[in-house]
Short mmCIF file of C-alpha atoms and ligand atoms in Angstrom, two decimals:
data_model
loop_
_atom_site.label_atom_id
_atom_site.label_comp_id
_atom_site.label_asym_id
_atom_site.label_seq_id
_atom_site.Cartn_x
_atom_site.Cartn_y
_atom_site.Cartn_z
CA MET A 19 -30.84 -12.20 21.85
CA GLY A 20 -33.03 -11.58 18.75
CA VAL A 21 -31.91 -9.53 15.74
CA LYS A 22 -34.56 -6.79 16.41
CA GLN A 23 -33.49 -6.89 20.29
CA GLN A 24 -30.20 -6.23 19.38
CA TYR A 25 -30.81 -3.45 17.47
CA LYS A 26 -33.21 -2.13 19.57
CA GLU A 27 -30.43 -1.95 22.32
CA LYS A 28 -27.83 -0.72 19.81
CA TYR A 29 -30.10 2.16 18.70
CA ILE A 30 -29.11 5.76 19.80
CA SER A 31 -29.92 9.04 18.61
CA ALA A 32 -27.04 11.18 16.61
CA SER A 33 -26.57 13.70 19.60
CA ASP A 34 -26.22 10.77 21.96
CA ALA A 35 -23.41 9.86 19.61
CA VAL A 36 -21.56 12.95 19.11
CA ALA A 37 -21.74 13.15 22.89
CA MET A 38 -19.35 10.23 23.33
CA VAL A 39 -16.21 12.04 21.42
CA LYS A 40 -13.60 13.15 23.68
CA SER A 41 -10.95 15.82 23.14
CA ASN A 42 -8.10 14.49 21.70
CA GLN A 43 -9.57 11.56 19.78
CA THR A 44 -9.38 10.65 16.17
CA ILE A 45 -12.61 9.89 14.16
CA GLY A 46 -12.31 7.93 11.00
CA ILE A 47 -15.70 8.07 8.51
CA GLY A 48 -17.06 6.49 5.71
CA ILE A 49 -16.00 8.32 2.56
CA ALA A 50 -17.65 9.77 -0.24
CA GLY A 51 -21.43 9.00 -0.80
CA ALA A 52 -20.98 6.89 2.46
CA GLU A 53 -20.22 9.56 4.87
CA PRO A 54 -22.35 9.12 7.55
CA VAL A 55 -24.32 12.52 7.00
CA GLY A 56 -26.14 12.67 10.14
CA LEU A 57 -23.56 12.19 12.62
CA LEU A 58 -21.02 14.86 11.12
CA THR A 59 -23.93 17.73 10.87
CA ALA A 60 -24.90 16.96 14.42
CA MET A 61 -20.88 17.04 15.63
CA ALA A 62 -21.13 20.91 14.95
CA ASP A 63 -23.34 21.05 18.45
CA VAL A 64 -20.67 19.76 20.53
CA ALA A 65 -17.44 20.59 18.73
CA LEU A 66 -16.66 23.55 20.34
CA ASP A 67 -16.96 22.17 23.69
CA ILE A 68 -13.94 19.80 22.98
CA GLU A 69 -10.37 20.10 21.52
CA ASP A 70 -8.10 18.90 18.86
CA VAL A 71 -10.32 16.18 17.26
CA HIS A 72 -8.89 14.84 14.35
CA PHE A 73 -10.96 13.23 11.41
CA TRP A 74 -9.69 10.91 8.56
CA THR A 75 -11.74 11.67 5.67
CA CYS A 76 -12.13 10.90 1.62
CA LEU A 77 -13.85 13.08 -0.81
CA PRO A 78 -16.15 14.87 1.24
CA MET A 79 -19.17 15.66 -0.40
CA ARG A 80 -21.20 18.24 1.88
CA PRO A 81 -20.09 21.64 3.31
CA TYR A 82 -20.33 20.34 6.85
CA ASP A 83 -20.31 23.03 9.67
CA ILE A 84 -17.58 20.94 11.63
CA PHE A 85 -15.01 21.47 8.60
CA MET A 86 -16.06 25.07 6.95
CA LYS A 87 -16.40 27.39 9.83
CA GLN A 88 -13.68 29.21 10.95
CA GLU A 89 -14.73 29.03 14.72
CA MET A 90 -13.61 24.99 14.45
CA ALA A 91 -10.04 26.07 14.77
CA GLY A 92 -8.26 24.24 17.57
CA HIS A 93 -11.48 21.98 17.76
CA ILE A 94 -11.68 19.94 14.74
CA PHE A 95 -8.77 19.09 12.44
CA ASN A 96 -9.62 17.38 8.85
CA GLU A 97 -6.63 14.52 7.55
CA ASN A 98 -7.77 13.82 4.05
CA TRP A 99 -6.96 11.57 1.90
CA PHE A 100 -8.53 13.15 -1.55
CA TYR A 101 -9.32 16.80 -1.24
CA SER A 102 -13.11 18.42 -2.65
CA TYR A 103 -13.67 21.80 -2.84
CA GLY A 104 -14.24 22.59 0.61
CA ASP A 105 -11.09 21.12 1.59
CA ARG A 106 -9.16 23.36 -1.01
CA LYS A 107 -10.65 26.43 0.89
CA THR A 108 -10.08 24.99 4.71
CA HIS A 109 -6.42 23.81 3.85
CA ASN A 110 -5.99 27.62 3.38
CA GLU A 111 -7.70 28.40 6.58
CA GLY A 112 -5.24 25.70 8.58
CA ARG A 113 -7.82 23.28 9.25
CA ALA A 114 -7.25 20.28 6.43
CA SER A 115 -3.91 18.83 5.27
CA TYR A 116 -3.34 15.83 2.74
CA ILE A 117 -2.42 12.41 3.34
CA PRO A 118 -0.23 11.74 0.80
CA ASN A 119 -1.55 8.07 -0.20
CA ASN A 120 -2.01 5.41 -2.97
CA LEU A 121 -5.75 4.35 -2.30
CA ASN A 122 -4.86 0.66 -1.98
CA ARG A 123 -2.73 1.33 1.14
CA ALA A 124 -4.55 4.43 2.55
CA SER A 125 -6.52 2.90 5.60
CA THR A 126 -3.39 0.36 6.51
CA ASP A 127 -1.03 2.95 6.06
CA LYS A 128 -2.66 5.49 8.42
CA LEU A 129 -3.38 2.91 11.01
CA PHE A 130 0.49 1.82 10.48
CA SER A 131 1.43 5.64 11.43
CA THR A 132 -1.13 5.25 14.98
CA ASN A 133 0.24 1.75 15.64
CA GLY A 134 -3.31 0.58 14.85
CA GLN A 135 -4.90 3.09 17.08
CA LEU A 136 -8.39 4.58 15.90
CA ASP A 137 -10.79 5.71 18.78
CA VAL A 138 -13.89 6.19 16.47
CA PHE A 139 -15.28 4.81 13.55
CA TRP A 140 -18.36 6.11 11.91
CA GLY A 141 -19.42 4.75 8.90
CA THR A 142 -23.08 3.98 6.92
CA ALA A 143 -25.10 0.82 6.09
CA THR A 144 -28.15 -0.07 5.09
CA PRO A 145 -30.65 -1.49 7.71
CA PRO A 146 -30.30 -5.00 8.96
CA ASN A 147 -32.08 -7.83 6.70
CA GLU A 148 -34.08 -10.34 9.16
CA ASP A 149 -30.63 -12.33 10.08
CA GLY A 150 -28.93 -8.78 11.22
CA PHE A 151 -26.70 -8.45 8.54
CA MET A 152 -25.88 -5.12 6.92
CA SER A 153 -24.35 -3.95 3.44
CA LEU A 154 -21.64 -1.13 3.56
CA SER A 155 -22.92 -0.38 0.42
CA ILE A 156 -21.05 2.15 -1.85
CA GLY A 157 -18.05 3.20 -0.14
CA LEU A 158 -15.44 0.35 0.43
CA ILE A 159 -12.27 1.79 0.09
CA VAL A 160 -11.57 2.19 4.12
CA GLN A 161 -15.13 1.51 5.49
CA GLY A 162 -13.65 -2.09 6.42
CA ASP A 163 -10.46 -1.37 7.94
CA LEU A 164 -11.48 1.58 10.11
CA LEU A 165 -14.51 -0.39 11.29
CA GLU A 166 -12.25 -3.42 12.38
CA ALA A 167 -9.63 -0.99 13.70
CA ALA A 168 -11.59 1.43 15.70
CA ASP A 169 -12.35 0.95 19.43
CA LEU A 170 -15.97 2.37 19.35
CA LYS A 171 -17.52 1.61 16.07
CA ILE A 172 -21.29 3.16 15.17
CA LEU A 173 -22.53 2.99 11.41
CA GLU A 174 -25.24 5.61 10.41
CA ILE A 175 -28.37 3.36 8.91
CA ASN A 176 -29.71 4.90 5.96
CA GLU A 177 -32.51 2.93 4.06
CA ASN A 178 -31.33 5.04 0.55
CA LEU A 179 -28.00 3.20 0.23
CA PRO A 180 -28.15 0.12 -2.03
CA TRP A 181 -27.36 -3.23 -0.93
CA THR A 182 -23.92 -4.23 -2.34
CA PHE A 183 -22.28 -7.52 -2.20
CA GLY A 184 -18.93 -8.58 -2.11
CA ASP A 185 -16.89 -7.91 1.36
CA THR A 186 -19.42 -5.46 2.30
CA ILE A 187 -21.41 -7.53 4.83
CA VAL A 188 -21.12 -6.69 8.56
CA HIS A 189 -23.58 -7.88 11.24
CA ILE A 190 -25.10 -5.98 14.05
CA SER A 191 -23.44 -7.49 16.52
CA ASP A 192 -19.84 -6.30 15.04
CA VAL A 193 -20.89 -2.62 15.78
CA ASP A 194 -21.31 -0.61 19.08
CA TYR A 195 -24.54 1.52 18.18
CA VAL A 196 -26.40 2.74 15.39
CA VAL A 197 -28.14 5.69 14.08
CA GLU A 198 -30.50 6.36 11.51
CA ASN A 199 -30.56 8.78 9.27
CA HIS A 200 -32.56 8.24 6.21
CA VAL A 201 -31.31 10.93 3.82
CA PRO A 202 -31.15 11.20 0.01
CA VAL A 203 -28.01 9.54 -1.18
CA VAL A 204 -25.37 12.30 -2.38
CA GLU A 205 -25.64 12.51 -6.40
CA LEU A 206 -22.89 13.41 -8.81
CA PRO A 207 -24.25 13.94 -12.34
CA SER A 208 -21.59 13.68 -15.27
CA SER A 209 -22.34 16.57 -17.74
CA PRO A 210 -22.49 15.54 -21.59
CA PRO A 211 -18.82 15.33 -23.36
CA SER A 212 -17.39 18.65 -25.17
CA GLU A 213 -16.03 18.39 -28.35
CA ILE A 214 -12.66 17.73 -27.16
CA GLU A 215 -13.75 15.31 -24.77
CA GLU A 216 -15.38 13.53 -27.97
CA GLN A 217 -12.22 13.47 -29.69
CA ILE A 218 -10.21 12.16 -26.99
CA GLY A 219 -12.96 9.59 -26.45
CA GLY A 220 -12.10 8.18 -29.72
CA TYR A 221 -8.97 7.98 -29.23
CA ILE A 222 -9.15 6.01 -26.07
CA ALA A 223 -11.88 3.81 -27.37
CA ASP A 224 -9.39 2.80 -30.42
CA LEU A 225 -7.15 1.21 -27.72
CA ILE A 226 -9.90 -0.31 -25.81
CA LYS A 227 -10.48 -4.15 -27.90
CA ASP A 228 -13.17 -6.51 -27.11
CA GLY A 229 -12.76 -8.38 -24.28
CA SER A 230 -10.99 -6.24 -22.28
CA THR A 231 -11.44 -5.13 -18.82
CA ILE A 232 -11.45 -1.32 -17.78
CA GLN A 233 -11.08 0.93 -15.07
CA LEU A 234 -12.40 4.82 -15.06
CA GLY A 235 -11.07 7.17 -12.89
CA ILE A 236 -12.85 10.48 -11.14
CA GLY A 237 -12.86 13.08 -13.59
CA GLY A 238 -14.84 14.55 -17.03
CA ILE A 239 -12.90 12.61 -19.12
CA PRO A 240 -12.75 8.97 -17.93
CA ASN A 241 -16.46 9.05 -17.54
CA ALA A 242 -17.23 10.46 -21.21
CA ILE A 243 -15.39 7.70 -22.60
CA THR A 244 -18.26 5.07 -22.32
CA ALA A 245 -20.16 6.54 -24.88
CA PHE A 246 -17.16 5.87 -27.40
CA ILE A 247 -16.85 2.54 -26.47
CA MET A 248 -21.02 1.11 -27.58
CA GLU A 249 -19.78 -1.13 -30.11
CA ARG A 250 -17.26 -3.17 -28.43
CA LYS A 251 -17.83 -6.72 -27.26
CA ASP A 252 -17.51 -8.43 -23.86
CA LEU A 253 -15.95 -5.86 -21.83
CA GLY A 254 -15.05 -6.35 -18.44
CA ILE A 255 -14.98 -3.55 -15.36
CA HIS A 256 -12.38 -3.55 -12.44
CA THR A 257 -12.89 -0.10 -11.10
CA GLU A 258 -11.89 1.64 -7.99
CA MET A 259 -14.77 4.00 -8.78
CA VAL A 260 -18.41 2.83 -10.28
CA VAL A 261 -20.10 5.47 -12.18
CA ASP A 262 -23.38 5.83 -14.25
CA GLY A 263 -21.75 5.21 -17.91
CA MET A 264 -20.85 1.70 -16.63
CA VAL A 265 -24.53 1.39 -16.31
CA ASP A 266 -25.07 2.25 -19.84
CA LEU A 267 -22.42 -0.33 -20.91
CA VAL A 268 -23.90 -3.05 -18.99
CA GLU A 269 -27.44 -2.21 -20.58
CA ALA A 270 -26.21 -2.15 -23.80
CA GLY A 271 -24.48 -5.37 -23.75
CA VAL A 272 -21.17 -4.30 -24.11
CA VAL A 273 -20.02 -5.06 -20.54
CA THR A 274 -20.78 -8.99 -19.81
CA ASN A 275 -17.60 -9.81 -17.74
CA ARG A 276 -17.16 -12.96 -19.56
CA LYS A 277 -13.75 -13.05 -20.69
CA LYS A 278 -12.45 -11.54 -17.46
CA THR A 279 -9.55 -13.91 -15.90
CA LEU A 280 -9.94 -12.38 -12.23
CA HIS A 281 -13.98 -12.75 -11.37
CA PRO A 282 -15.37 -13.62 -14.26
CA GLY A 283 -19.18 -12.32 -14.82
CA LYS A 284 -18.71 -9.81 -12.04
CA ILE A 285 -17.80 -5.81 -11.81
CA VAL A 286 -15.48 -5.42 -9.19
CA GLY A 287 -15.41 -1.62 -7.40
CA SER A 288 -14.48 -0.48 -4.30
CA PHE A 289 -16.48 2.77 -4.59
CA ALA A 290 -19.52 4.15 -6.22
CA LEU A 291 -20.55 7.71 -7.01
CA GLY A 292 -23.14 8.68 -9.48
CA THR A 293 -26.90 9.47 -9.69
CA LYS A 294 -30.17 7.42 -8.58
CA LYS A 295 -29.37 5.19 -12.06
CA LEU A 296 -26.36 3.96 -10.48
CA TYR A 297 -27.56 3.13 -7.17
CA ASN A 298 -30.91 1.50 -8.46
CA PHE A 299 -28.62 -0.61 -10.58
CA LEU A 300 -26.42 -1.69 -7.58
CA ASP A 301 -29.07 -2.29 -4.90
CA GLY A 302 -29.02 -6.18 -4.77
CA ASN A 303 -27.23 -6.66 -7.81
CA LYS A 304 -25.26 -9.81 -7.62
CA ASP A 305 -23.31 -9.07 -10.68
CA VAL A 306 -21.11 -6.44 -8.74
CA GLU A 307 -18.77 -6.93 -6.32
CA MET A 308 -17.43 -4.13 -3.95
CA TYR A 309 -14.05 -4.87 -1.77
CA ARG A 310 -11.78 -2.86 0.15
CA GLY A 311 -9.45 -0.62 -1.59
CA TYR A 312 -6.55 -2.70 -0.05
CA TYR A 313 -7.76 -5.60 -2.63
CA THR A 314 -9.61 -3.72 -5.64
CA ASN A 315 -6.48 -1.17 -6.11
CA ASN A 316 -3.98 -3.29 -5.27
CA PRO A 317 -1.92 -3.45 -8.88
CA TYR A 318 -0.78 -7.31 -8.64
CA VAL A 319 -4.70 -7.73 -7.88
CA ILE A 320 -5.33 -5.60 -11.01
CA ALA A 321 -2.73 -7.41 -13.06
CA LYS A 322 -4.63 -10.55 -13.09
CA ASN A 323 -6.98 -8.98 -15.28
CA ASN A 324 -5.79 -9.95 -18.69
CA GLN A 325 -6.02 -6.78 -21.35
CA MET A 326 -6.59 -4.43 -18.18
CA ILE A 327 -6.82 -0.77 -19.51
CA SER A 328 -7.11 1.50 -17.29
CA VAL A 329 -8.10 5.10 -17.77
CA ASN A 330 -7.40 8.47 -15.73
CA THR A 331 -7.08 12.18 -16.37
CA ALA A 332 -4.81 14.53 -14.91
CA LEU A 333 -3.98 18.07 -14.84
CA GLN A 334 -0.11 18.33 -15.86
CA VAL A 335 2.24 16.39 -17.72
CA ASP A 336 5.87 17.17 -18.14
CA ILE A 337 8.05 15.91 -20.96
CA LEU A 338 10.00 13.46 -18.45
CA GLY A 339 6.48 11.65 -18.57
CA GLN A 340 5.54 12.79 -14.71
CA VAL A 341 1.65 12.95 -14.54
CA CYS A 342 0.50 15.47 -12.09
CA SER A 343 -3.26 14.84 -11.25
CA GLN A 344 -3.59 16.08 -7.49
CA SER A 345 -2.05 19.68 -7.50
CA ILE A 346 -1.94 22.83 -9.23
CA GLY A 347 1.78 23.56 -8.45
CA THR A 348 1.97 23.89 -4.65
CA ARG A 349 -1.71 23.90 -4.23
CA GLN A 350 -3.61 20.44 -3.52
CA PHE A 351 -6.53 20.09 -5.93
CA SER A 352 -7.67 16.53 -4.99
CA GLY A 353 -5.16 13.15 -4.68
CA THR A 354 -3.43 10.48 -5.94
CA GLY A 355 -6.57 8.43 -5.22
CA GLY A 356 -6.25 5.18 -7.12
CA GLN A 357 -4.27 6.87 -10.28
CA LEU A 358 -0.85 5.01 -9.74
CA ASP A 359 -2.21 1.95 -8.46
CA THR A 360 -4.44 1.51 -11.66
CA HIS A 361 -1.70 2.61 -13.97
CA ARG A 362 0.82 0.43 -12.89
CA GLY A 363 -2.02 -2.70 -12.19
CA ALA A 364 -2.73 -2.39 -15.77
CA GLN A 365 0.76 -2.46 -17.18
CA MET A 366 1.52 -5.68 -15.15
CA SER A 367 -1.51 -6.98 -16.86
CA GLU A 368 -1.10 -9.15 -20.07
CA GLY A 369 -1.93 -7.25 -22.74
CA GLY A 370 -2.70 -4.16 -20.64
CA ARG A 371 -2.41 -0.34 -20.64
CA GLY A 372 -2.05 2.67 -18.66
CA ILE A 373 -3.87 5.44 -20.08
CA ILE A 374 -3.40 9.05 -19.10
CA ALA A 375 -5.81 11.57 -20.95
CA LEU A 376 -6.26 15.35 -20.78
CA ARG A 377 -7.13 18.56 -22.57
CA SER A 378 -4.28 19.65 -23.88
CA THR A 379 -4.86 23.33 -22.69
CA ALA A 380 -6.48 24.57 -19.64
CA LYS A 381 -7.55 28.08 -18.60
CA LYS A 382 -9.54 28.80 -21.94
CA GLY A 383 -6.67 28.06 -23.75
CA SER A 384 -4.38 29.98 -22.13
CA ILE A 385 -1.54 27.93 -20.81
CA SER A 386 -0.33 24.06 -21.92
CA THR A 387 -0.85 21.14 -20.15
CA ILE A 388 1.91 19.38 -21.49
CA VAL A 389 4.59 21.22 -19.98
CA PRO A 390 8.50 21.12 -20.24
CA THR A 391 8.59 20.77 -16.19
CA LEU A 392 5.85 20.40 -13.68
CA ALA A 393 4.65 23.39 -11.66
CA PRO A 394 7.39 24.19 -9.05
CA GLY A 395 5.94 22.01 -6.08
CA ALA A 396 3.00 20.10 -7.82
CA GLY A 397 2.45 16.76 -6.47
CA VAL A 398 4.26 13.68 -8.74
CA THR A 399 1.08 11.30 -9.26
CA VAL A 400 2.62 8.69 -11.96
CA PRO A 401 6.47 9.13 -11.83
CA SER A 402 8.27 9.26 -15.13
CA GLN A 403 9.48 5.56 -15.03
CA ASP A 404 5.64 4.29 -14.27
CA VAL A 405 4.41 6.48 -17.05
CA ASP A 406 2.69 4.29 -19.94
CA THR A 407 0.36 6.18 -22.67
CA ILE A 408 -0.93 9.92 -22.44
CA ILE A 409 -3.50 10.97 -24.77
CA THR A 410 -4.56 14.74 -25.51
CA GLU A 411 -7.24 15.77 -28.46
CA TYR A 412 -4.17 16.00 -30.78
CA GLY A 413 -3.37 12.00 -30.42
CA VAL A 414 -1.88 9.37 -28.49
CA ALA A 415 1.79 9.41 -27.08
CA GLU A 416 3.27 5.98 -26.12
CA LEU A 417 5.80 6.74 -23.57
CA ARG A 418 6.64 3.46 -22.04
CA GLY A 419 10.51 2.42 -22.62
CA LEU A 420 11.49 5.45 -24.43
CA CYS A 421 14.22 7.80 -23.45
CA VAL A 422 13.36 11.54 -22.32
CA LYS A 423 14.50 13.04 -26.08
CA ASP A 424 11.85 10.83 -27.69
CA ARG A 425 9.22 11.20 -24.87
CA MET A 426 9.62 14.90 -25.33
CA GLU A 427 9.09 14.29 -29.14
CA ALA A 428 5.62 12.31 -28.67
CA LEU A 429 4.56 14.84 -26.21
CA VAL A 430 5.14 17.65 -28.30
CA LYS A 431 3.03 16.21 -31.21
CA ILE A 432 0.12 15.70 -28.83
CA ALA A 433 0.74 19.10 -27.40
CA HIS A 434 -1.40 22.20 -28.27
CA PRO A 435 0.33 23.66 -31.85
CA ASP A 436 0.72 26.97 -30.13
CA PHE A 437 2.80 25.99 -27.33
CA ARG A 438 5.04 23.01 -29.21
CA ASP A 439 8.16 25.36 -29.98
CA TRP A 440 7.97 26.49 -26.39
CA ILE A 441 7.96 23.38 -24.67
CA LYS A 442 11.03 22.45 -26.99
CA GLU A 443 13.12 25.78 -26.41
CA GLU A 444 12.50 25.41 -22.77
CA ALA A 445 13.74 22.07 -22.46
CA ASN A 446 17.12 23.31 -24.45
CA ARG A 447 17.02 25.98 -22.25
CA LEU A 448 16.74 24.07 -18.95
CA GLY A 449 19.02 21.17 -20.27
CA ILE A 450 16.82 18.73 -20.06
CA VAL A 451 16.78 18.05 -23.77
CA PRO A 452 19.75 19.47 -24.96
CA LYS A 453 19.34 21.12 -28.46
CA LEU A 454 22.30 18.77 -30.46
CA LEU A 455 19.83 16.15 -29.46
CA PHE A 456 16.44 17.33 -31.41
N1 COA B 13 -2.97 24.16 -14.73
C1 COA B 13 -3.72 24.94 -14.13
N2 COA B 13 -5.39 24.70 -13.92
C2 COA B 13 -5.78 23.64 -14.32
C3 COA B 13 -4.66 22.92 -15.16
C4 COA B 13 -3.61 23.16 -15.43
N3 COA B 13 -2.56 22.47 -15.95
N4 COA B 13 -5.30 21.67 -15.65
C5 COA B 13 -6.79 21.99 -15.38
N5 COA B 13 -6.72 22.94 -14.26
C6 COA B 13 -8.17 23.50 -13.87
C7 COA B 13 -9.32 23.56 -14.81
O1 COA B 13 -9.40 24.84 -15.20
C8 COA B 13 -10.35 23.39 -13.73
O2 COA B 13 -10.41 24.58 -13.13
P1 COA B 13 -11.94 25.37 -12.51
O3 COA B 13 -12.50 24.33 -11.84
O4 COA B 13 -11.69 26.61 -12.14
O5 COA B 13 -12.86 25.75 -13.99
C9 COA B 13 -9.61 22.59 -12.38
O6 COA B 13 -8.27 22.41 -12.56
C10 COA B 13 -9.98 21.12 -12.63
O7 COA B 13 -9.71 20.33 -14.00
P2 COA B 13 -11.01 19.40 -14.63
O8 COA B 13 -10.22 19.20 -15.81
O9 COA B 13 -12.16 19.96 -15.05
O10 COA B 13 -10.81 18.41 -13.68
P3 COA B 13 -11.73 17.23 -13.10
O11 COA B 13 -12.77 17.46 -12.82
O12 COA B 13 -12.06 16.53 -14.87
O13 COA B 13 -10.55 16.11 -12.42
C11 COA B 13 -8.47 15.82 -12.28
C12 COA B 13 -9.43 15.81 -13.00
C13 COA B 13 -6.86 15.38 -12.37
C14 COA B 13 -8.09 16.84 -10.85
C15 COA B 13 -9.02 14.25 -11.05
O14 COA B 13 -9.21 13.42 -12.27
C16 COA B 13 -8.12 13.94 -10.13
O15 COA B 13 -8.08 14.14 -8.91
N6 COA B 13 -7.55 12.61 -10.42
C17 COA B 13 -6.66 11.84 -9.66
C18 COA B 13 -7.38 10.84 -8.88
C19 COA B 13 -7.78 9.78 -9.68
O16 COA B 13 -7.32 9.96 -11.07
N7 COA B 13 -8.00 8.64 -9.46
C20 COA B 13 -8.34 7.72 -10.09
C21 COA B 13 -8.95 6.49 -9.60
S1 COA B 13 -11.06 7.22 -9.12
#
């Protein structure tokens, strides 16, 4: 059968697709910018007629009724690898729960917990080419694994999605149905760096030498540093998240990928989130390859890049060197994502370094982010035994291999001056570093 005929036979409306969902089923979806917007929206029309349908999500980008509306309790439950704004709210209302994970194993561990069972997969893809091949575009972290595992596979075709290469290509014969929804791809613009972010960016830039391969994590600070490495030569990119600032680095000739020891000549990523500038850059660009999180974020794969520098940000760091990037005390804020994967992989690379950069205070300077102990109930994103380099606007603390007393001293130097004595006094009072030691 010809490709056009196959497409025609598999083409259904979003209403037909959501009508196939049954009570107690589990549905995996494409993540972030690869969300199936039409299917998730149409699901609200049938959700109240069925019970206990579980979604596996990651960084949802829009406030879908099925997740946000209180009347969905008992009908829809959101198991989530990475919270965004809406999930923090629906968590409190009892309709969402975080799945602890390192993103390189998010889909494989989840499938392990169900003996490989997934009822339905809804992802997104570009329209097929004349041979029937489609690109899974900008959300590879879990899409490939879930697509292969699901009993019922439906792709939402969107002509606005960029065609990306790597492990992205699926054939029309690999899916059961297609729906169409040509909405604009969700955008996440970045704001210009603040004065503090500029100071932090300067310290990070000093640690990125010519020929390094970089990873930039999610959040204001990692995205801001691209402006500070415009003088570097022959940088490479191996990253979970591909962002707008990387386009500037390529266009300025800073990123050439020539010196990469793994995938030379190529930017390697797993998902992309930014603006149209980024999506246009990715479309049909053979210098960029997108792979599943299982590959891109595997620390052993990351480590094959020499001089690998990972840059992520955090909410709190304690004097043991434990990094919390995912919760504010007991409140789940986001997720581990690929932070531990990339921090570990970078340290395993020859000449590599894992950087966690954060502002020294939060809440308008009223609290220190460098703390004697993490807030009770905080999720540990990077354990103390994995931590490497912490940076604030006050400088750089290199913690790898240091004892706790020396870690405390290094961290106190980069804490805000208003909190330095407090950190030491608390460390003493709690017996983490007894006074006679400092
Ligand atoms: N205590 C209490 N609140 C704090 C805090 C602290 N120590 N530190 C920050 N906050 C608050 C901020 O005030 C802000 O609150 P607001 O939204 O009310 O203004 C909020 O937490 C977010 O802080 P901000 O610094 O603006 O966050 P960000 O957008 O730069 O993201 C992380 C920072 C750490 C949440 C984000 O990078 C993350 O989730 N990281 C984990 C995943 C990861 O790094 N993956 C890497 C591969 S992509």
